[in-house]
Every structure is written in C-alpha cells, then in structure tokens.
Amino acid sequence: MKRNPTSMNPRQIELIETSFKAFVPVAYPTAELFYAKLFQISPHLREMFPKDMREQRVKLVETLTYAVNGLRHPEILLPVVRDLGKRHIGFKVRPEHYKLVGAALISAMEQGLGPKFTPEIKLAWQACIAFIASEMIAAAA
Ligand code: HEM
C-alpha cells in the first residue's frame, strides 16, 4: 500500500477539512490571537517579525487555506511547503521555534473555535501542523 506522506489518516484529513469550514469566519481574529499568544509566550520572537503584522496575518490564513486544500494532493503541497521551509532560513527561523508556533496556533484555534474544537479535531490539527513543520525543518536542514 502507498504510504500516506502527510502522516495523517483519512479520518483526520476529513476532520481538518470540516473544521476548517468553521474556522474560515473566525480566521482573521484567530490569526491575531495566534500572534498575540506567540509573542506573549515567546517575546524573543517578536523582533523577527515586521512591526505591522496585518500582512503577516493574511499570509498565515492564505497558507493554512492552501495547506488544508492540499492535504489530498501531497505531491502538489509538499514542494510548496519545502520551499517555504527553505525561505524560513532567511527569516532566521530555527527548528526549535516550530514547537512554539505550533502550540500558539493550537491554543488560538481552541479559543477561536470554542466547543467546535473537539479533542479529536485538536489531535488532527496537531498532526497536520507537525507534518508541515517537519517537512519545513527537513527542507531547511
Ligand atoms: C507551521 C509552519 C509555518 C508556516 C506555514 C509559515 C508560513 C509563513 C509564510 C507563508 C510566510 C510569508 C513569507 C513567505 O511565503 O516566504 C512566513 C514568513 C515568516 N515566518 Fe513563518 N511559517 C511557519 C513557521 C514559522 C516559525 C516557526 C517561525 C519562527 C518564529 C516563523 C517566522 C516567520 C518570519 C519571521 C517570517 C517573515 C516575516 C516578514 O519579515 O515578513 N514562521 N511564514
């Protein structure tokens, strides 16, 4: 059997797709919450980002949308994710930063989606973020 390169099972991909529909209307406030949480937990990361974060929030939501839409087409998604990982070398991002970003994103989604973010959906998103991060880190190594 062909290995699923996303390391997510079909049920998890389905959960991500359906929960993303609920996420779309709260995407921008959740993105704002995400950066607020990230800089609260890890203030040393703030200086890596531009002063004005508006564009960054748009890029984050666009990237999440692209990733969710690409989960069933890893052959298209993976080269994009790997290129993004390589570009992050230039932003001075190190492998250990990914855990901080992942935790802040999950926490923001938990708050943004409320009870719609069930434990099963949370696990699916954790697997999704871990997959993207591991591909970005490997490409940047
Ligand atoms: C889940 C993994 C991540 C995704 C999907 C992601 C996505 C993005 C995207 C789409 C951009 C826009 C620039 C471009 O496309 O080249 C960007 C820029 C950036 N990212 Fe990430 N990123 C991730 C992880 C991280 C981590 C762990 C850090 C560390 C703090 C980080 C810090 C930055 C910085 C500093 C910029 C440049 C901001 C600027 O000067 O405009 N990213 N990221």
Short mmCIF file of N, CA, C and O in Angstrom, two decimals, residues 20-131:
data_model
loop_
_atom_site.label_atom_id
_atom_site.label_comp_id
_atom_site.label_asym_id
_atom_site.label_seq_id
_atom_site.Cartn_x
_atom_site.Cartn_y
_atom_site.Cartn_z
N PHE A 20 -12.12 23.26 9.24
CA PHE A 20 -11.63 24.48 8.60
C PHE A 20 -12.79 25.35 8.12
O PHE A 20 -12.71 26.57 8.13
N LYS A 21 -13.89 24.70 7.74
CA LYS A 21 -15.09 25.45 7.30
C LYS A 21 -15.60 26.32 8.46
O LYS A 21 -16.04 27.46 8.25
N ALA A 22 -15.53 25.78 9.67
CA ALA A 22 -15.95 26.54 10.85
C ALA A 22 -14.93 27.62 11.20
O ALA A 22 -15.26 28.65 11.79
N PHE A 23 -13.68 27.36 10.81
CA PHE A 23 -12.59 28.29 11.13
C PHE A 23 -12.63 29.54 10.24
O PHE A 23 -12.33 30.65 10.72
N VAL A 24 -13.04 29.37 8.98
CA VAL A 24 -12.99 30.47 8.00
C VAL A 24 -13.60 31.78 8.52
O VAL A 24 -12.95 32.83 8.47
N PRO A 25 -14.83 31.76 9.08
CA PRO A 25 -15.41 33.04 9.54
C PRO A 25 -14.63 33.70 10.69
O PRO A 25 -14.77 34.91 10.88
N VAL A 26 -13.88 32.91 11.44
CA VAL A 26 -13.11 33.50 12.57
C VAL A 26 -11.61 33.52 12.27
O VAL A 26 -10.78 33.72 13.16
N ALA A 27 -11.25 33.32 11.00
CA ALA A 27 -9.83 33.16 10.64
C ALA A 27 -8.98 34.37 11.05
O ALA A 27 -7.92 34.19 11.67
N TYR A 28 -9.45 35.60 10.73
CA TYR A 28 -8.59 36.76 10.99
C TYR A 28 -8.47 37.09 12.48
O TYR A 28 -7.36 37.29 12.97
N PRO A 29 -9.60 37.09 13.23
CA PRO A 29 -9.42 37.28 14.68
C PRO A 29 -8.57 36.17 15.32
O PRO A 29 -7.79 36.43 16.24
N THR A 30 -8.68 34.94 14.78
CA THR A 30 -7.89 33.84 15.35
C THR A 30 -6.40 34.02 15.01
O THR A 30 -5.53 33.72 15.83
N ALA A 31 -6.14 34.54 13.80
CA ALA A 31 -4.75 34.80 13.42
C ALA A 31 -4.15 35.87 14.34
O ALA A 31 -3.00 35.77 14.78
N GLU A 32 -4.95 36.87 14.66
CA GLU A 32 -4.50 37.94 15.55
C GLU A 32 -4.20 37.37 16.94
O GLU A 32 -3.18 37.68 17.56
N LEU A 33 -5.11 36.53 17.39
CA LEU A 33 -4.96 35.86 18.68
C LEU A 33 -3.69 34.99 18.69
O LEU A 33 -2.95 34.95 19.68
N PHE A 34 -3.45 34.32 17.57
CA PHE A 34 -2.28 33.45 17.45
C PHE A 34 -0.98 34.24 17.68
O PHE A 34 -0.15 33.87 18.50
N TYR A 35 -0.83 35.37 16.98
CA TYR A 35 0.41 36.14 17.14
C TYR A 35 0.49 36.74 18.55
O TYR A 35 1.57 36.81 19.13
N ALA A 36 -0.67 37.15 19.09
CA ALA A 36 -0.66 37.71 20.45
C ALA A 36 -0.16 36.64 21.43
O ALA A 36 0.68 36.91 22.30
N LYS A 37 -0.66 35.42 21.28
CA LYS A 37 -0.26 34.32 22.17
C LYS A 37 1.22 33.98 21.96
O LYS A 37 1.96 33.78 22.91
N LEU A 38 1.62 33.93 20.69
CA LEU A 38 3.02 33.59 20.38
C LEU A 38 3.98 34.57 21.05
O LEU A 38 4.95 34.16 21.69
N PHE A 39 3.67 35.87 20.92
CA PHE A 39 4.59 36.88 21.46
C PHE A 39 4.48 37.00 22.97
O PHE A 39 5.39 37.50 23.63
N GLN A 40 3.35 36.54 23.52
CA GLN A 40 3.20 36.54 24.97
C GLN A 40 4.05 35.41 25.56
O GLN A 40 4.78 35.60 26.53
N ILE A 41 3.95 34.22 24.94
CA ILE A 41 4.70 33.05 25.43
C ILE A 41 6.18 33.19 25.09
O ILE A 41 7.05 32.80 25.86
N SER A 42 6.47 33.73 23.89
CA SER A 42 7.86 33.80 23.41
C SER A 42 8.18 35.21 22.93
O SER A 42 8.28 35.45 21.72
N PRO A 43 8.32 36.16 23.86
CA PRO A 43 8.53 37.56 23.45
C PRO A 43 9.79 37.74 22.58
O PRO A 43 9.85 38.68 21.78
N HIS A 44 10.76 36.83 22.72
CA HIS A 44 12.00 36.96 21.94
C HIS A 44 11.76 36.79 20.43
O HIS A 44 12.60 37.18 19.62
N LEU A 45 10.59 36.24 20.05
CA LEU A 45 10.31 36.04 18.62
C LEU A 45 9.76 37.30 17.96
O LEU A 45 9.77 37.43 16.74
N ARG A 46 9.30 38.27 18.78
CA ARG A 46 8.62 39.44 18.22
C ARG A 46 9.49 40.20 17.23
O ARG A 46 9.03 40.64 16.17
N GLU A 47 10.78 40.35 17.56
CA GLU A 47 11.67 41.18 16.73
C GLU A 47 11.95 40.54 15.36
O GLU A 47 12.45 41.21 14.46
N MET A 48 11.61 39.26 15.20
CA MET A 48 11.83 38.62 13.90
C MET A 48 10.78 39.06 12.88
O MET A 48 10.97 38.92 11.68
N PHE A 49 9.66 39.57 13.39
CA PHE A 49 8.53 39.90 12.53
C PHE A 49 8.43 41.41 12.31
O PHE A 49 8.94 42.19 13.11
N PRO A 50 7.75 41.81 11.21
CA PRO A 50 7.59 43.25 10.98
C PRO A 50 6.74 43.91 12.07
O PRO A 50 6.00 43.22 12.77
N LYS A 51 6.90 45.23 12.16
CA LYS A 51 6.15 45.99 13.17
C LYS A 51 4.64 45.85 12.90
O LYS A 51 3.86 45.55 13.80
N ASP A 52 4.30 46.07 11.64
CA ASP A 52 2.89 45.97 11.24
C ASP A 52 2.61 44.52 10.83
O ASP A 52 3.17 44.02 9.85
N MET A 53 1.73 43.85 11.58
CA MET A 53 1.50 42.41 11.38
C MET A 53 0.31 42.11 10.47
O MET A 53 -0.05 40.95 10.30
N ARG A 54 -0.31 43.14 9.89
CA ARG A 54 -1.52 42.89 9.10
C ARG A 54 -1.27 41.93 7.94
O ARG A 54 -1.99 40.96 7.74
N GLU A 55 -0.19 42.22 7.19
CA GLU A 55 0.13 41.39 6.03
C GLU A 55 0.46 39.95 6.46
O GLU A 55 0.10 38.98 5.80
N GLN A 56 1.13 39.85 7.60
CA GLN A 56 1.52 38.54 8.13
C GLN A 56 0.29 37.67 8.44
O GLN A 56 0.28 36.48 8.19
N ARG A 57 -0.73 38.32 8.96
CA ARG A 57 -1.96 37.58 9.29
C ARG A 57 -2.63 37.07 8.01
O ARG A 57 -3.12 35.95 7.97
N VAL A 58 -2.60 37.90 6.97
CA VAL A 58 -3.18 37.48 5.70
C VAL A 58 -2.41 36.28 5.14
O VAL A 58 -2.99 35.27 4.71
N LYS A 59 -1.06 36.36 5.21
CA LYS A 59 -0.23 35.27 4.70
C LYS A 59 -0.49 33.98 5.47
O LYS A 59 -0.52 32.90 4.90
N LEU A 60 -0.68 34.12 6.78
CA LEU A 60 -0.93 32.93 7.61
C LEU A 60 -2.24 32.25 7.20
O LEU A 60 -2.28 31.03 6.99
N VAL A 61 -3.30 33.05 7.05
CA VAL A 61 -4.60 32.48 6.68
C VAL A 61 -4.54 31.87 5.28
O VAL A 61 -5.04 30.77 5.04
N GLU A 62 -3.86 32.56 4.36
CA GLU A 62 -3.71 32.03 2.99
C GLU A 62 -2.96 30.70 2.99
O GLU A 62 -3.33 29.77 2.29
N THR A 63 -1.91 30.64 3.80
CA THR A 63 -1.10 29.41 3.84
C THR A 63 -1.89 28.26 4.44
O THR A 63 -1.82 27.13 3.95
N LEU A 64 -2.63 28.54 5.49
CA LEU A 64 -3.45 27.50 6.11
C LEU A 64 -4.48 26.97 5.10
O LEU A 64 -4.69 25.77 4.98
N THR A 65 -5.09 27.91 4.36
CA THR A 65 -6.09 27.52 3.35
C THR A 65 -5.45 26.63 2.29
O THR A 65 -5.99 25.59 1.92
N TYR A 66 -4.28 27.05 1.84
CA TYR A 66 -3.56 26.28 0.81
C TYR A 66 -3.23 24.88 1.33
O TYR A 66 -3.41 23.88 0.63
N ALA A 67 -2.76 24.81 2.58
CA ALA A 67 -2.36 23.53 3.16
C ALA A 67 -3.57 22.60 3.30
O ALA A 67 -3.50 21.43 2.93
N VAL A 68 -4.67 23.14 3.82
CA VAL A 68 -5.87 22.31 4.02
C VAL A 68 -6.36 21.79 2.67
O VAL A 68 -6.67 20.61 2.52
N ASN A 69 -6.38 22.68 1.67
CA ASN A 69 -6.84 22.25 0.35
C ASN A 69 -5.89 21.25 -0.30
O ASN A 69 -6.28 20.52 -1.21
N GLY A 70 -4.64 21.24 0.17
CA GLY A 70 -3.63 20.38 -0.46
C GLY A 70 -3.43 19.04 0.23
O GLY A 70 -2.65 18.22 -0.25
N LEU A 71 -4.12 18.80 1.33
CA LEU A 71 -3.85 17.57 2.08
C LEU A 71 -4.10 16.30 1.27
O LEU A 71 -3.45 15.29 1.47
N ARG A 72 -5.04 16.39 0.33
CA ARG A 72 -5.32 15.21 -0.51
C ARG A 72 -4.46 15.19 -1.76
O ARG A 72 -4.60 14.31 -2.61
N HIS A 73 -3.61 16.22 -1.90
CA HIS A 73 -2.71 16.27 -3.07
C HIS A 73 -1.29 16.57 -2.60
O HIS A 73 -0.70 17.59 -2.96
N PRO A 74 -0.73 15.66 -1.77
CA PRO A 74 0.59 15.94 -1.19
C PRO A 74 1.68 16.18 -2.24
O PRO A 74 2.62 16.93 -1.98
N GLU A 75 1.51 15.60 -3.44
CA GLU A 75 2.56 15.78 -4.47
C GLU A 75 2.62 17.25 -4.92
O GLU A 75 3.65 17.72 -5.38
N ILE A 76 1.50 17.97 -4.75
CA ILE A 76 1.48 19.41 -5.09
C ILE A 76 1.86 20.23 -3.86
O ILE A 76 2.62 21.19 -3.94
N LEU A 77 1.34 19.81 -2.70
CA LEU A 77 1.55 20.58 -1.47
C LEU A 77 3.01 20.53 -1.00
O LEU A 77 3.58 21.56 -0.60
N LEU A 78 3.61 19.32 -1.06
CA LEU A 78 4.93 19.15 -0.46
C LEU A 78 6.02 20.08 -1.01
O LEU A 78 6.73 20.70 -0.22
N PRO A 79 6.15 20.23 -2.34
CA PRO A 79 7.20 21.13 -2.83
C PRO A 79 7.00 22.57 -2.34
O PRO A 79 7.97 23.27 -2.06
N VAL A 80 5.74 22.98 -2.20
CA VAL A 80 5.43 24.35 -1.75
C VAL A 80 5.86 24.50 -0.28
O VAL A 80 6.49 25.49 0.11
N VAL A 81 5.51 23.49 0.52
CA VAL A 81 5.86 23.52 1.95
C VAL A 81 7.39 23.48 2.13
O VAL A 81 7.95 24.19 2.97
N ARG A 82 8.06 22.68 1.32
CA ARG A 82 9.53 22.59 1.42
C ARG A 82 10.19 23.90 1.02
O ARG A 82 11.14 24.34 1.67
N ASP A 83 9.68 24.54 -0.02
CA ASP A 83 10.23 25.86 -0.42
C ASP A 83 10.02 26.88 0.70
O ASP A 83 10.91 27.68 0.98
N LEU A 84 8.85 26.82 1.32
CA LEU A 84 8.55 27.73 2.42
C LEU A 84 9.55 27.49 3.56
O LEU A 84 10.06 28.44 4.17
N GLY A 85 9.83 26.23 3.84
CA GLY A 85 10.81 25.88 4.88
C GLY A 85 12.18 26.46 4.56
O GLY A 85 12.84 27.04 5.43
N LYS A 86 12.58 26.37 3.30
CA LYS A 86 13.90 26.92 2.90
C LYS A 86 13.91 28.44 3.05
O LYS A 86 14.91 29.01 3.48
N ARG A 87 12.80 29.10 2.69
CA ARG A 87 12.75 30.57 2.83
C ARG A 87 12.86 30.98 4.29
O ARG A 87 13.35 32.06 4.60
N HIS A 88 12.41 30.11 5.19
CA HIS A 88 12.47 30.44 6.62
C HIS A 88 13.90 30.48 7.17
O HIS A 88 14.11 31.04 8.24
N ILE A 89 14.87 29.91 6.44
CA ILE A 89 16.27 30.03 6.87
C ILE A 89 16.61 31.53 6.86
O ILE A 89 17.22 32.05 7.79
N GLY A 90 16.18 32.21 5.79
CA GLY A 90 16.44 33.64 5.64
C GLY A 90 15.73 34.49 6.69
O GLY A 90 16.13 35.64 6.92
N PHE A 91 14.68 33.96 7.30
CA PHE A 91 13.98 34.70 8.36
C PHE A 91 14.57 34.38 9.73
O PHE A 91 14.01 34.76 10.76
N LYS A 92 15.68 33.62 9.73
CA LYS A 92 16.40 33.24 10.96
C LYS A 92 15.58 32.30 11.86
O LYS A 92 15.72 32.31 13.08
N VAL A 93 14.72 31.53 11.23
CA VAL A 93 13.89 30.58 12.00
C VAL A 93 14.69 29.31 12.24
O VAL A 93 15.34 28.80 11.34
N ARG A 94 14.65 28.83 13.48
CA ARG A 94 15.37 27.61 13.85
C ARG A 94 14.36 26.50 14.16
O ARG A 94 13.21 26.78 14.50
N PRO A 95 14.81 25.23 14.08
CA PRO A 95 13.87 24.12 14.30
C PRO A 95 13.08 24.22 15.60
O PRO A 95 11.88 23.93 15.64
N GLU A 96 13.73 24.69 16.67
CA GLU A 96 13.05 24.72 17.98
C GLU A 96 11.90 25.75 18.02
O GLU A 96 11.05 25.70 18.91
N HIS A 97 11.89 26.68 17.05
CA HIS A 97 10.81 27.67 17.01
C HIS A 97 9.47 27.06 16.61
O HIS A 97 8.41 27.59 16.93
N TYR A 98 9.54 25.95 15.86
CA TYR A 98 8.30 25.38 15.31
C TYR A 98 7.34 24.89 16.40
O TYR A 98 6.13 24.98 16.25
N LYS A 99 7.90 24.37 17.51
CA LYS A 99 7.04 23.88 18.59
C LYS A 99 6.28 25.05 19.23
O LYS A 99 5.11 24.94 19.58
N LEU A 100 6.96 26.19 19.37
CA LEU A 100 6.34 27.37 19.97
C LEU A 100 5.21 27.88 19.09
O LEU A 100 4.12 28.20 19.57
N VAL A 101 5.49 27.94 17.79
CA VAL A 101 4.48 28.40 16.83
C VAL A 101 3.29 27.43 16.79
O VAL A 101 2.13 27.84 16.81
N GLY A 102 3.58 26.14 16.77
CA GLY A 102 2.52 25.12 16.73
C GLY A 102 1.63 25.20 17.96
O GLY A 102 0.40 25.18 17.84
N ALA A 103 2.24 25.34 19.13
CA ALA A 103 1.46 25.39 20.37
C ALA A 103 0.58 26.65 20.41
O ALA A 103 -0.59 26.59 20.81
N ALA A 104 1.12 27.78 19.95
CA ALA A 104 0.34 29.03 19.94
C ALA A 104 -0.82 28.93 18.95
O ALA A 104 -1.93 29.42 19.22
N LEU A 105 -0.58 28.27 17.82
CA LEU A 105 -1.63 28.13 16.82
C LEU A 105 -2.77 27.24 17.34
O LEU A 105 -3.95 27.59 17.20
N ILE A 106 -2.41 26.13 17.96
CA ILE A 106 -3.44 25.23 18.52
C ILE A 106 -4.23 25.97 19.60
O ILE A 106 -5.47 25.90 19.65
N SER A 107 -3.54 26.68 20.46
CA SER A 107 -4.20 27.39 21.54
C SER A 107 -5.15 28.47 20.99
O SER A 107 -6.26 28.64 21.49
N ALA A 108 -4.71 29.18 19.94
CA ALA A 108 -5.57 30.21 19.33
C ALA A 108 -6.79 29.57 18.67
O ALA A 108 -7.91 30.09 18.78
N MET A 109 -6.60 28.44 18.02
CA MET A 109 -7.74 27.76 17.37
C MET A 109 -8.73 27.25 18.42
O MET A 109 -9.94 27.32 18.22
N GLU A 110 -8.18 26.76 19.50
CA GLU A 110 -9.02 26.25 20.60
C GLU A 110 -9.93 27.38 21.10
O GLU A 110 -11.12 27.19 21.30
N GLN A 111 -9.34 28.54 21.26
CA GLN A 111 -10.10 29.70 21.74
C GLN A 111 -11.04 30.23 20.65
O GLN A 111 -12.20 30.55 20.93
N GLY A 112 -10.55 30.28 19.41
CA GLY A 112 -11.34 30.81 18.29
C GLY A 112 -12.54 29.95 17.96
O GLY A 112 -13.61 30.46 17.65
N LEU A 113 -12.37 28.64 18.01
CA LEU A 113 -13.46 27.73 17.61
C LEU A 113 -14.32 27.28 18.79
O LEU A 113 -15.40 26.74 18.58
N GLY A 114 -13.82 27.46 19.99
CA GLY A 114 -14.60 27.08 21.18
C GLY A 114 -14.92 25.59 21.18
O GLY A 114 -14.07 24.78 20.80
N PRO A 115 -16.16 25.23 21.55
CA PRO A 115 -16.50 23.80 21.68
C PRO A 115 -16.44 23.04 20.36
O PRO A 115 -16.41 21.81 20.36
N LYS A 116 -16.42 23.77 19.24
CA LYS A 116 -16.30 23.09 17.93
C LYS A 116 -14.92 22.44 17.78
O LYS A 116 -14.73 21.58 16.92
N PHE A 117 -13.96 22.88 18.58
CA PHE A 117 -12.60 22.33 18.51
C PHE A 117 -12.53 21.14 19.49
O PHE A 117 -12.01 21.25 20.59
N THR A 118 -13.09 20.01 19.06
CA THR A 118 -13.17 18.83 19.93
C THR A 118 -11.77 18.23 20.12
O THR A 118 -10.87 18.51 19.31
N PRO A 119 -11.60 17.36 21.13
CA PRO A 119 -10.28 16.74 21.32
C PRO A 119 -9.80 15.99 20.07
O PRO A 119 -8.61 16.02 19.75
N GLU A 120 -10.73 15.36 19.35
CA GLU A 120 -10.33 14.61 18.15
C GLU A 120 -9.85 15.58 17.04
O GLU A 120 -8.87 15.31 16.35
N ILE A 121 -10.55 16.70 16.92
CA ILE A 121 -10.16 17.71 15.92
C ILE A 121 -8.81 18.32 16.30
O ILE A 121 -7.94 18.54 15.46
N LYS A 122 -8.64 18.53 17.59
CA LYS A 122 -7.36 19.09 18.08
C LYS A 122 -6.20 18.15 17.71
O LYS A 122 -5.17 18.60 17.19
N LEU A 123 -6.39 16.85 17.94
CA LEU A 123 -5.33 15.88 17.60
C LEU A 123 -5.03 15.91 16.10
O LEU A 123 -3.87 15.82 15.69
N ALA A 124 -6.10 16.03 15.29
CA ALA A 124 -5.92 16.05 13.83
C ALA A 124 -5.10 17.28 13.42
O ALA A 124 -4.18 17.19 12.61
N TRP A 125 -5.41 18.44 14.01
CA TRP A 125 -4.67 19.67 13.68
C TRP A 125 -3.23 19.59 14.19
O TRP A 125 -2.30 20.07 13.53
N GLN A 126 -3.05 18.96 15.35
CA GLN A 126 -1.68 18.81 15.86
C GLN A 126 -0.86 17.96 14.89
O GLN A 126 0.30 18.28 14.61
N ALA A 127 -1.49 16.90 14.36
CA ALA A 127 -0.79 16.04 13.39
C ALA A 127 -0.48 16.82 12.12
O ALA A 127 0.60 16.69 11.54
N CYS A 128 -1.43 17.65 11.69
CA CYS A 128 -1.26 18.44 10.47
C CYS A 128 -0.11 19.45 10.62
O CYS A 128 0.76 19.55 9.76
N ILE A 129 -0.10 20.16 11.74
CA ILE A 129 0.94 21.16 11.98
C ILE A 129 2.30 20.48 12.12
O ILE A 129 3.31 20.94 11.59
N ALA A 130 2.32 19.33 12.81
CA ALA A 130 3.58 18.59 12.99
C ALA A 130 4.11 18.12 11.63
O ALA A 130 5.32 18.19 11.37
N PHE A 131 3.21 17.71 10.77
CA PHE A 131 3.62 17.26 9.43
C PHE A 131 4.24 18.43 8.64
O PHE A 131 5.33 18.31 8.08
#
